[in-house]
Amino acid sequence: MCGRFILTTPGEIVAEAFGLEETPSLEPRYNIAPTQPIATVRTLGQSPTLTMLRWGLVPVWSQEPRGRALLINARADSLMARPSFREAFERRRCLIPADGFYEWKSIVGRRRKEPYFIRMADGRPFAFAGLWEPPHPRDHGSTGSCAIVTTEPSELLLKVHDRMPVILSPQDYAAWLETGPLDVSQVTALLRPSAAAMTLVRVGFAVNSAANDSPECLRPGGSVEDSL
């Protein structure tokens, strides 16, 4: 799964990376958590637009707009099977900019999981594959909600977890954002483990609390794992 990530890249670089016509105003965020507003890129007109959406997808037909079971992740292999995701997968796909994400590794004999930080080896920003929903009729003031699509782990991520977020290649952004008739086989082919060179570093326990949102979350807390 993907439960925390960061986005610290300046707005002008984000605009260039995602083809935005306007430069967004983005504050550095080092520990983005579910239920918080996150930056998403959608095709709402002729060009990609950045919008803040609540992380935790809520289908418009849901009886509880802020229910307990937050849909923060959507498994790639169940997008067409689950009613919660099917329509969003067919019509409402988005990019979720990030600089890296956290994952926790279970250690035999220890109650506390070890947090790790994963990013691109060259440090560049990237995009998770996302799904979005418009504001729920009962959730007044909301701009909408979203979820991150997950898939099987790459060889690197398998060291810490059995799932990873879908990270799209820049050349696939347009296909994922396409709002026309859905070519299921073409779009589903994008939902694979990332082959990009990435690094994985053990960090300290500061990231465990969503209240901590500072560079302290990235402070190394253990040995550096091998990079691919």
PDB file of C-alpha atoms in Angstrom:
ATOM      1  CA  MET A   1       0.000   0.000   0.000  1.00  0.00           C
ATOM      2  CA  CYS A   2       0.990   3.651   0.069  1.00  0.00           C
ATOM      3  CA  GLY A   3       0.110   5.534   3.246  1.00  0.00           C
ATOM      4  CA  ARG A   4       2.533   8.471   3.361  1.00  0.00           C
ATOM      5  CA  PHE A   5       4.513  10.460   0.809  1.00  0.00           C
ATOM      6  CA  ILE A   6       6.286  13.776   0.286  1.00  0.00           C
ATOM      7  CA  LEU A   7       6.183  16.651  -2.203  1.00  0.00           C
ATOM      8  CA  THR A   8       8.795  19.348  -1.661  1.00  0.00           C
ATOM      9  CA  THR A   9       9.579  20.289  -5.279  1.00  0.00           C
ATOM     10  CA  PRO A  10       8.930  24.011  -6.015  1.00  0.00           C
ATOM     11  CA  GLY A  11       5.773  24.879  -7.927  1.00  0.00           C
ATOM     12  CA  GLU A  12       7.613  26.038 -11.049  1.00  0.00           C
ATOM     13  CA  ILE A  13       9.351  22.667 -11.420  1.00  0.00           C
ATOM     14  CA  VAL A  14       6.071  20.826 -10.829  1.00  0.00           C
ATOM     15  CA  ALA A  15       4.459  22.984 -13.532  1.00  0.00           C
ATOM     16  CA  GLU A  16       7.209  22.098 -15.997  1.00  0.00           C
ATOM     17  CA  ALA A  17       7.165  18.389 -15.149  1.00  0.00           C
ATOM     18  CA  PHE A  18       3.405  18.066 -15.638  1.00  0.00           C
ATOM     19  CA  GLY A  19       2.770  20.566 -18.426  1.00  0.00           C
ATOM     20  CA  LEU A  20       0.763  23.005 -16.301  1.00  0.00           C
ATOM     21  CA  GLU A  21      -0.049  26.411 -17.769  1.00  0.00           C
ATOM     22  CA  GLU A  22      -0.053  28.053 -14.333  1.00  0.00           C
ATOM     23  CA  THR A  23       2.563  27.731 -11.610  1.00  0.00           C
ATOM     24  CA  PRO A  24       0.955  26.303  -8.458  1.00  0.00           C
ATOM     25  CA  SER A  25       1.694  27.634  -4.995  1.00  0.00           C
ATOM     26  CA  LEU A  26       2.954  24.612  -3.077  1.00  0.00           C
ATOM     27  CA  GLU A  27       4.394  24.476   0.417  1.00  0.00           C
ATOM     28  CA  PRO A  28       7.033  21.768   1.053  1.00  0.00           C
ATOM     29  CA  ARG A  29       5.379  18.746   2.652  1.00  0.00           C
ATOM     30  CA  TYR A  30       7.428  15.965   4.214  1.00  0.00           C
ATOM     31  CA  ASN A  31       4.756  13.677   5.627  1.00  0.00           C
ATOM     32  CA  ILE A  32       1.532  13.758   3.618  1.00  0.00           C
ATOM     33  CA  ALA A  33      -1.101  11.542   5.244  1.00  0.00           C
ATOM     34  CA  PRO A  34      -4.602  10.241   4.416  1.00  0.00           C
ATOM     35  CA  THR A  35      -7.534  12.668   4.817  1.00  0.00           C
ATOM     36  CA  GLN A  36      -5.251  15.612   4.013  1.00  0.00           C
ATOM     37  CA  PRO A  37      -5.571  17.691   0.816  1.00  0.00           C
ATOM     38  CA  ILE A  38      -3.045  16.604  -1.806  1.00  0.00           C
ATOM     39  CA  ALA A  39      -2.002  17.984  -5.189  1.00  0.00           C
ATOM     40  CA  THR A  40      -3.507  16.185  -8.172  1.00  0.00           C
ATOM     41  CA  VAL A  41      -3.192  16.802 -11.896  1.00  0.00           C
ATOM     42  CA  ARG A  42      -6.323  16.290 -13.994  1.00  0.00           C
ATOM     43  CA  THR A  43      -7.467  17.093 -17.510  1.00  0.00           C
ATOM     44  CA  LEU A  44     -10.511  19.270 -16.914  1.00  0.00           C
ATOM     45  CA  GLY A  45     -10.260  21.311 -20.105  1.00  0.00           C
ATOM     46  CA  GLN A  46      -7.717  21.505 -22.882  1.00  0.00           C
ATOM     47  CA  SER A  47      -4.651  21.180 -20.649  1.00  0.00           C
ATOM     48  CA  PRO A  48      -3.626  19.545 -17.351  1.00  0.00           C
ATOM     49  CA  THR A  49      -4.750  21.410 -14.224  1.00  0.00           C
ATOM     50  CA  LEU A  50      -3.495  21.061 -10.649  1.00  0.00           C
ATOM     51  CA  THR A  51      -6.203  20.790  -7.989  1.00  0.00           C
ATOM     52  CA  MET A  52      -6.109  19.942  -4.291  1.00  0.00           C
ATOM     53  CA  LEU A  53      -8.258  16.906  -3.442  1.00  0.00           C
ATOM     54  CA  ARG A  54      -8.810  15.038  -0.180  1.00  0.00           C
ATOM     55  CA  TRP A  55      -6.783  11.830   0.044  1.00  0.00           C
ATOM     56  CA  GLY A  56      -9.343   9.105   0.693  1.00  0.00           C
ATOM     57  CA  LEU A  57     -11.690   8.398  -2.201  1.00  0.00           C
ATOM     58  CA  VAL A  58     -15.406   8.719  -1.448  1.00  0.00           C
ATOM     59  CA  PRO A  59     -17.783   7.541  -4.222  1.00  0.00           C
ATOM     60  CA  VAL A  60     -20.615   9.998  -4.793  1.00  0.00           C
ATOM     61  CA  TRP A  61     -23.121   7.193  -4.120  1.00  0.00           C
ATOM     62  CA  SER A  62     -21.617   6.410  -0.694  1.00  0.00           C
ATOM     63  CA  GLN A  63     -23.989   6.759   2.262  1.00  0.00           C
ATOM     64  CA  GLU A  64     -21.172   8.099   4.460  1.00  0.00           C
ATOM     65  CA  PRO A  65     -19.135  10.890   2.841  1.00  0.00           C
ATOM     66  CA  ARG A  66     -16.559  10.697   5.610  1.00  0.00           C
ATOM     67  CA  GLY A  67     -16.895   7.059   6.587  1.00  0.00           C
ATOM     68  CA  ARG A  68     -14.418   5.088   8.639  1.00  0.00           C
ATOM     69  CA  ALA A  69     -13.121   2.921   5.780  1.00  0.00           C
ATOM     70  CA  LEU A  70     -11.081   5.417   3.793  1.00  0.00           C
ATOM     71  CA  LEU A  71     -10.206   4.244   0.292  1.00  0.00           C
ATOM     72  CA  ILE A  72      -6.698   5.681   0.169  1.00  0.00           C
ATOM     73  CA  ASN A  73      -5.410   2.937  -2.152  1.00  0.00           C
ATOM     74  CA  ALA A  74      -6.979   1.090  -5.086  1.00  0.00           C
ATOM     75  CA  ARG A  75      -5.536  -2.257  -6.149  1.00  0.00           C
ATOM     76  CA  ALA A  76      -4.726  -2.313  -9.865  1.00  0.00           C
ATOM     77  CA  ASP A  77      -6.137  -5.818 -10.247  1.00  0.00           C
ATOM     78  CA  SER A  78      -9.564  -4.854  -8.883  1.00  0.00           C
ATOM     79  CA  LEU A  79     -10.302  -1.519 -10.580  1.00  0.00           C
ATOM     80  CA  MET A  80     -12.925  -2.928 -12.938  1.00  0.00           C
ATOM     81  CA  ALA A  81     -14.315  -5.381 -10.381  1.00  0.00           C
ATOM     82  CA  ARG A  82     -14.959  -3.060  -7.439  1.00  0.00           C
ATOM     83  CA  PRO A  83     -17.890  -0.621  -7.755  1.00  0.00           C
ATOM     84  CA  SER A  84     -15.992   1.891  -5.610  1.00  0.00           C
ATOM     85  CA  PHE A  85     -13.332   2.254  -8.302  1.00  0.00           C
ATOM     86  CA  ARG A  86     -14.857   1.158 -11.621  1.00  0.00           C
ATOM     87  CA  GLU A  87     -16.383   4.433 -12.758  1.00  0.00           C
ATOM     88  CA  ALA A  88     -13.414   6.507 -11.584  1.00  0.00           C
ATOM     89  CA  PHE A  89     -11.055   4.173 -13.463  1.00  0.00           C
ATOM     90  CA  GLU A  90     -13.144   4.501 -16.605  1.00  0.00           C
ATOM     91  CA  ARG A  91     -13.654   8.274 -16.487  1.00  0.00           C
ATOM     92  CA  ARG A  92     -11.708  10.029 -13.729  1.00  0.00           C
ATOM     93  CA  ARG A  93      -8.001   9.270 -13.656  1.00  0.00           C
ATOM     94  CA  CYS A  94      -5.424  11.687 -12.304  1.00  0.00           C
ATOM     95  CA  LEU A  95      -1.727  12.093 -11.587  1.00  0.00           C
ATOM     96  CA  ILE A  96      -0.524  12.605  -8.028  1.00  0.00           C
ATOM     97  CA  PRO A  97       2.860  14.403  -7.961  1.00  0.00           C
ATOM     98  CA  ALA A  98       5.401  13.210  -5.404  1.00  0.00           C
ATOM     99  CA  ASP A  99       9.116  13.293  -4.629  1.00  0.00           C
ATOM    100  CA  GLY A 100       9.106  10.051  -2.670  1.00  0.00           C
ATOM    101  CA  PHE A 101       7.054   7.869  -0.353  1.00  0.00           C
ATOM    102  CA  TYR A 102       7.373   5.927   2.872  1.00  0.00           C
ATOM    103  CA  GLU A 103       6.828   2.260   3.557  1.00  0.00           C
ATOM    104  CA  TRP A 104       7.042   0.216   6.756  1.00  0.00           C
ATOM    105  CA  LYS A 105       8.772  -3.146   7.077  1.00  0.00           C
ATOM    106  CA  SER A 106       7.651  -5.769   9.562  1.00  0.00           C
ATOM    107  CA  ILE A 107      10.525  -7.269  11.544  1.00  0.00           C
ATOM    108  CA  VAL A 108      10.182 -10.717  13.108  1.00  0.00           C
ATOM    109  CA  GLY A 109      10.259 -10.414  16.876  1.00  0.00           C
ATOM    110  CA  ARG A 110       9.649  -6.667  16.911  1.00  0.00           C
ATOM    111  CA  ARG A 111       6.353  -4.933  17.592  1.00  0.00           C
ATOM    112  CA  ARG A 112       7.441  -1.721  15.884  1.00  0.00           C
ATOM    113  CA  LYS A 113       7.770  -1.642  12.099  1.00  0.00           C
ATOM    114  CA  GLU A 114      10.775   0.066  10.516  1.00  0.00           C
ATOM    115  CA  PRO A 115      10.023   3.049   8.230  1.00  0.00           C
ATOM    116  CA  TYR A 116      11.804   3.443   4.889  1.00  0.00           C
ATOM    117  CA  PHE A 117      11.860   6.289   2.374  1.00  0.00           C
ATOM    118  CA  ILE A 118      11.818   5.561  -1.364  1.00  0.00           C
ATOM    119  CA  ARG A 119      12.599   8.058  -4.130  1.00  0.00           C
ATOM    120  CA  MET A 120      13.977   8.231  -7.667  1.00  0.00           C
ATOM    121  CA  ALA A 121      17.734   7.693  -7.806  1.00  0.00           C
ATOM    122  CA  ASP A 122      18.150  11.029  -9.615  1.00  0.00           C
ATOM    123  CA  GLY A 123      15.885  12.859  -7.154  1.00  0.00           C
ATOM    124  CA  ARG A 124      13.371  13.982  -9.760  1.00  0.00           C
ATOM    125  CA  PRO A 125       9.639  14.299  -8.993  1.00  0.00           C
ATOM    126  CA  PHE A 126       7.287  11.644 -10.366  1.00  0.00           C
ATOM    127  CA  ALA A 127       3.601  10.787 -10.478  1.00  0.00           C
ATOM    128  CA  PHE A 128       1.472   8.128  -8.838  1.00  0.00           C
ATOM    129  CA  ALA A 129      -1.458   6.828 -10.858  1.00  0.00           C
ATOM    130  CA  GLY A 130      -4.572   8.156  -9.149  1.00  0.00           C
ATOM    131  CA  LEU A 131      -8.370   8.025  -9.322  1.00  0.00           C
ATOM    132  CA  TRP A 132     -10.669  10.852  -8.295  1.00  0.00           C
ATOM    133  CA  GLU A 133     -14.278  11.518  -7.381  1.00  0.00           C
ATOM    134  CA  PRO A 134     -16.223  14.800  -7.453  1.00  0.00           C
ATOM    135  CA  PRO A 135     -17.474  16.314  -4.181  1.00  0.00           C
ATOM    136  CA  HIS A 136     -19.940  14.134  -2.300  1.00  0.00           C
ATOM    137  CA  PRO A 137     -23.424  15.778  -2.121  1.00  0.00           C
ATOM    138  CA  ARG A 138     -23.323  15.591   1.708  1.00  0.00           C
ATOM    139  CA  ASP A 139     -19.724  16.774   2.066  1.00  0.00           C
ATOM    140  CA  HIS A 140     -20.207  20.526   1.840  1.00  0.00           C
ATOM    141  CA  GLY A 141     -17.126  22.547   0.975  1.00  0.00           C
ATOM    142  CA  SER A 142     -15.243  19.573  -0.427  1.00  0.00           C
ATOM    143  CA  THR A 143     -13.364  19.855  -3.737  1.00  0.00           C
ATOM    144  CA  GLY A 144     -13.441  16.093  -4.265  1.00  0.00           C
ATOM    145  CA  SER A 145     -11.425  13.058  -3.206  1.00  0.00           C
ATOM    146  CA  CYS A 146      -8.838  10.682  -4.616  1.00  0.00           C
ATOM    147  CA  ALA A 147      -6.953   7.410  -4.156  1.00  0.00           C
ATOM    148  CA  ILE A 148      -3.545   6.071  -5.215  1.00  0.00           C
ATOM    149  CA  VAL A 149      -3.450   2.953  -7.384  1.00  0.00           C
ATOM    150  CA  THR A 150      -1.147   0.178  -6.138  1.00  0.00           C
ATOM    151  CA  THR A 151       0.396  -2.867  -7.797  1.00  0.00           C
ATOM    152  CA  GLU A 152       2.895  -5.653  -7.141  1.00  0.00           C
ATOM    153  CA  PRO A 153       6.277  -4.510  -5.788  1.00  0.00           C
ATOM    154  CA  SER A 154       9.450  -4.065  -7.781  1.00  0.00           C
ATOM    155  CA  GLU A 155      12.507  -6.057  -6.727  1.00  0.00           C
ATOM    156  CA  LEU A 156      13.626  -3.130  -4.585  1.00  0.00           C
ATOM    157  CA  LEU A 157      10.263  -2.591  -2.861  1.00  0.00           C
ATOM    158  CA  LEU A 158       9.873  -6.291  -2.173  1.00  0.00           C
ATOM    159  CA  LYS A 159      12.551  -5.811   0.498  1.00  0.00           C
ATOM    160  CA  VAL A 160      10.052  -3.930   2.647  1.00  0.00           C
ATOM    161  CA  HIS A 161       6.497  -4.598   1.421  1.00  0.00           C
ATOM    162  CA  ASP A 162       4.343  -6.738  -0.860  1.00  0.00           C
ATOM    163  CA  ARG A 163       2.685  -3.763  -2.605  1.00  0.00           C
ATOM    164  CA  MET A 164       3.856  -0.469  -4.122  1.00  0.00           C
ATOM    165  CA  PRO A 165       2.140   2.560  -5.678  1.00  0.00           C
ATOM    166  CA  VAL A 166       1.890   2.630  -9.463  1.00  0.00           C
ATOM    167  CA  ILE A 167       4.496   5.139 -10.645  1.00  0.00           C
ATOM    168  CA  LEU A 168       3.835   6.296 -14.189  1.00  0.00           C
ATOM    169  CA  SER A 169       6.547   7.129 -16.706  1.00  0.00           C
ATOM    170  CA  PRO A 170       6.316  10.717 -18.047  1.00  0.00           C
ATOM    171  CA  GLN A 171       5.582   9.384 -21.535  1.00  0.00           C
ATOM    172  CA  ASP A 172       2.471   7.674 -20.115  1.00  0.00           C
ATOM    173  CA  TYR A 173       0.967  10.727 -18.407  1.00  0.00           C
ATOM    174  CA  ALA A 174      -1.179  11.685 -21.394  1.00  0.00           C
ATOM    175  CA  ALA A 175      -2.574   8.164 -21.807  1.00  0.00           C
ATOM    176  CA  TRP A 176      -3.507   7.962 -18.118  1.00  0.00           C
ATOM    177  CA  LEU A 177      -5.200  11.375 -18.196  1.00  0.00           C
ATOM    178  CA  GLU A 178      -7.110  10.650 -21.416  1.00  0.00           C
ATOM    179  CA  THR A 179     -10.790  11.408 -20.881  1.00  0.00           C
ATOM    180  CA  GLY A 180     -12.125   9.795 -24.053  1.00  0.00           C
ATOM    181  CA  PRO A 181     -13.479   6.238 -24.435  1.00  0.00           C
ATOM    182  CA  LEU A 182     -11.501   3.844 -22.241  1.00  0.00           C
ATOM    183  CA  ASP A 183      -9.174   1.331 -23.871  1.00  0.00           C
ATOM    184  CA  VAL A 184      -8.987  -1.039 -20.902  1.00  0.00           C
ATOM    185  CA  SER A 185      -6.069  -3.087 -22.201  1.00  0.00           C
ATOM    186  CA  GLN A 186      -3.994  -0.002 -23.032  1.00  0.00           C
ATOM    187  CA  VAL A 187      -4.558   1.710 -19.694  1.00  0.00           C
ATOM    188  CA  THR A 188      -4.243  -1.475 -17.649  1.00  0.00           C
ATOM    189  CA  ALA A 189      -0.835  -2.069 -19.243  1.00  0.00           C
ATOM    190  CA  LEU A 190       0.405   1.043 -17.412  1.00  0.00           C
ATOM    191  CA  LEU A 191      -0.359  -0.465 -14.003  1.00  0.00           C
ATOM    192  CA  ARG A 192       2.927  -2.300 -13.525  1.00  0.00           C
ATOM    193  CA  PRO A 193       5.811  -2.063 -11.045  1.00  0.00           C
ATOM    194  CA  SER A 194       8.134   0.813 -11.845  1.00  0.00           C
ATOM    195  CA  ALA A 195      11.341  -0.114 -13.679  1.00  0.00           C
ATOM    196  CA  ALA A 196      12.942   3.262 -12.868  1.00  0.00           C
ATOM    197  CA  ALA A 197      16.119   3.386 -10.785  1.00  0.00           C
ATOM    198  CA  MET A 198      15.096   4.129  -7.196  1.00  0.00           C
ATOM    199  CA  THR A 199      16.741   4.260  -3.781  1.00  0.00           C
ATOM    200  CA  LEU A 200      15.457   2.988  -0.450  1.00  0.00           C
ATOM    201  CA  VAL A 201      16.727   4.382   2.863  1.00  0.00           C
ATOM    202  CA  ARG A 202      15.841   3.500   6.445  1.00  0.00           C
ATOM    203  CA  VAL A 203      14.551   6.597   8.259  1.00  0.00           C
ATOM    204  CA  GLY A 204      13.695   7.399  11.870  1.00  0.00           C
ATOM    205  CA  PHE A 205      10.360   7.074  13.643  1.00  0.00           C
ATOM    206  CA  ALA A 206       9.450  10.774  13.331  1.00  0.00           C
ATOM    207  CA  VAL A 207       7.443   9.919  10.217  1.00  0.00           C
ATOM    208  CA  ASN A 208       5.157   7.645  12.232  1.00  0.00           C
ATOM    209  CA  SER A 209       3.196  10.658  13.481  1.00  0.00           C
ATOM    210  CA  ALA A 210       1.257  12.625  10.868  1.00  0.00           C
ATOM    211  CA  ALA A 211       1.740  15.660  13.104  1.00  0.00           C
ATOM    212  CA  ASN A 212       5.429  15.683  12.119  1.00  0.00           C
ATOM    213  CA  ASP A 213       5.812  17.451   8.780  1.00  0.00           C
ATOM    214  CA  SER A 214       9.417  18.575   8.526  1.00  0.00           C
ATOM    215  CA  PRO A 215      12.772  17.442   7.075  1.00  0.00           C
ATOM    216  CA  GLU A 216      13.236  15.506  10.314  1.00  0.00           C
ATOM    217  CA  CYS A 217      11.048  12.783   8.748  1.00  0.00           C
ATOM    218  CA  LEU A 218      13.800  12.125   6.199  1.00  0.00           C
ATOM    219  CA  ARG A 219      16.640  11.854   8.694  1.00  0.00           C
ATOM    220  CA  PRO A 220      18.357   8.458   8.233  1.00  0.00           C
ATOM    221  CA  GLY A 221      17.474   6.078  11.017  1.00  0.00           C
ATOM    222  CA  GLY A 222      19.436   3.018  10.010  1.00  0.00           C
ATOM    223  CA  SER A 223      21.503   1.468   7.256  1.00  0.00           C
ATOM    224  CA  VAL A 224      21.061   2.445   3.625  1.00  0.00           C
ATOM    225  CA  GLU A 225      19.744  -0.415   1.515  1.00  0.00           C
ATOM    226  CA  ASP A 226      21.132  -1.349  -1.865  1.00  0.00           C
ATOM    227  CA  SER A 227      19.844   0.718  -4.797  1.00  0.00           C
ATOM    228  CA  LEU A 228      18.739  -0.601  -8.160  1.00  0.00           C
TER     229      LEU A 228
END
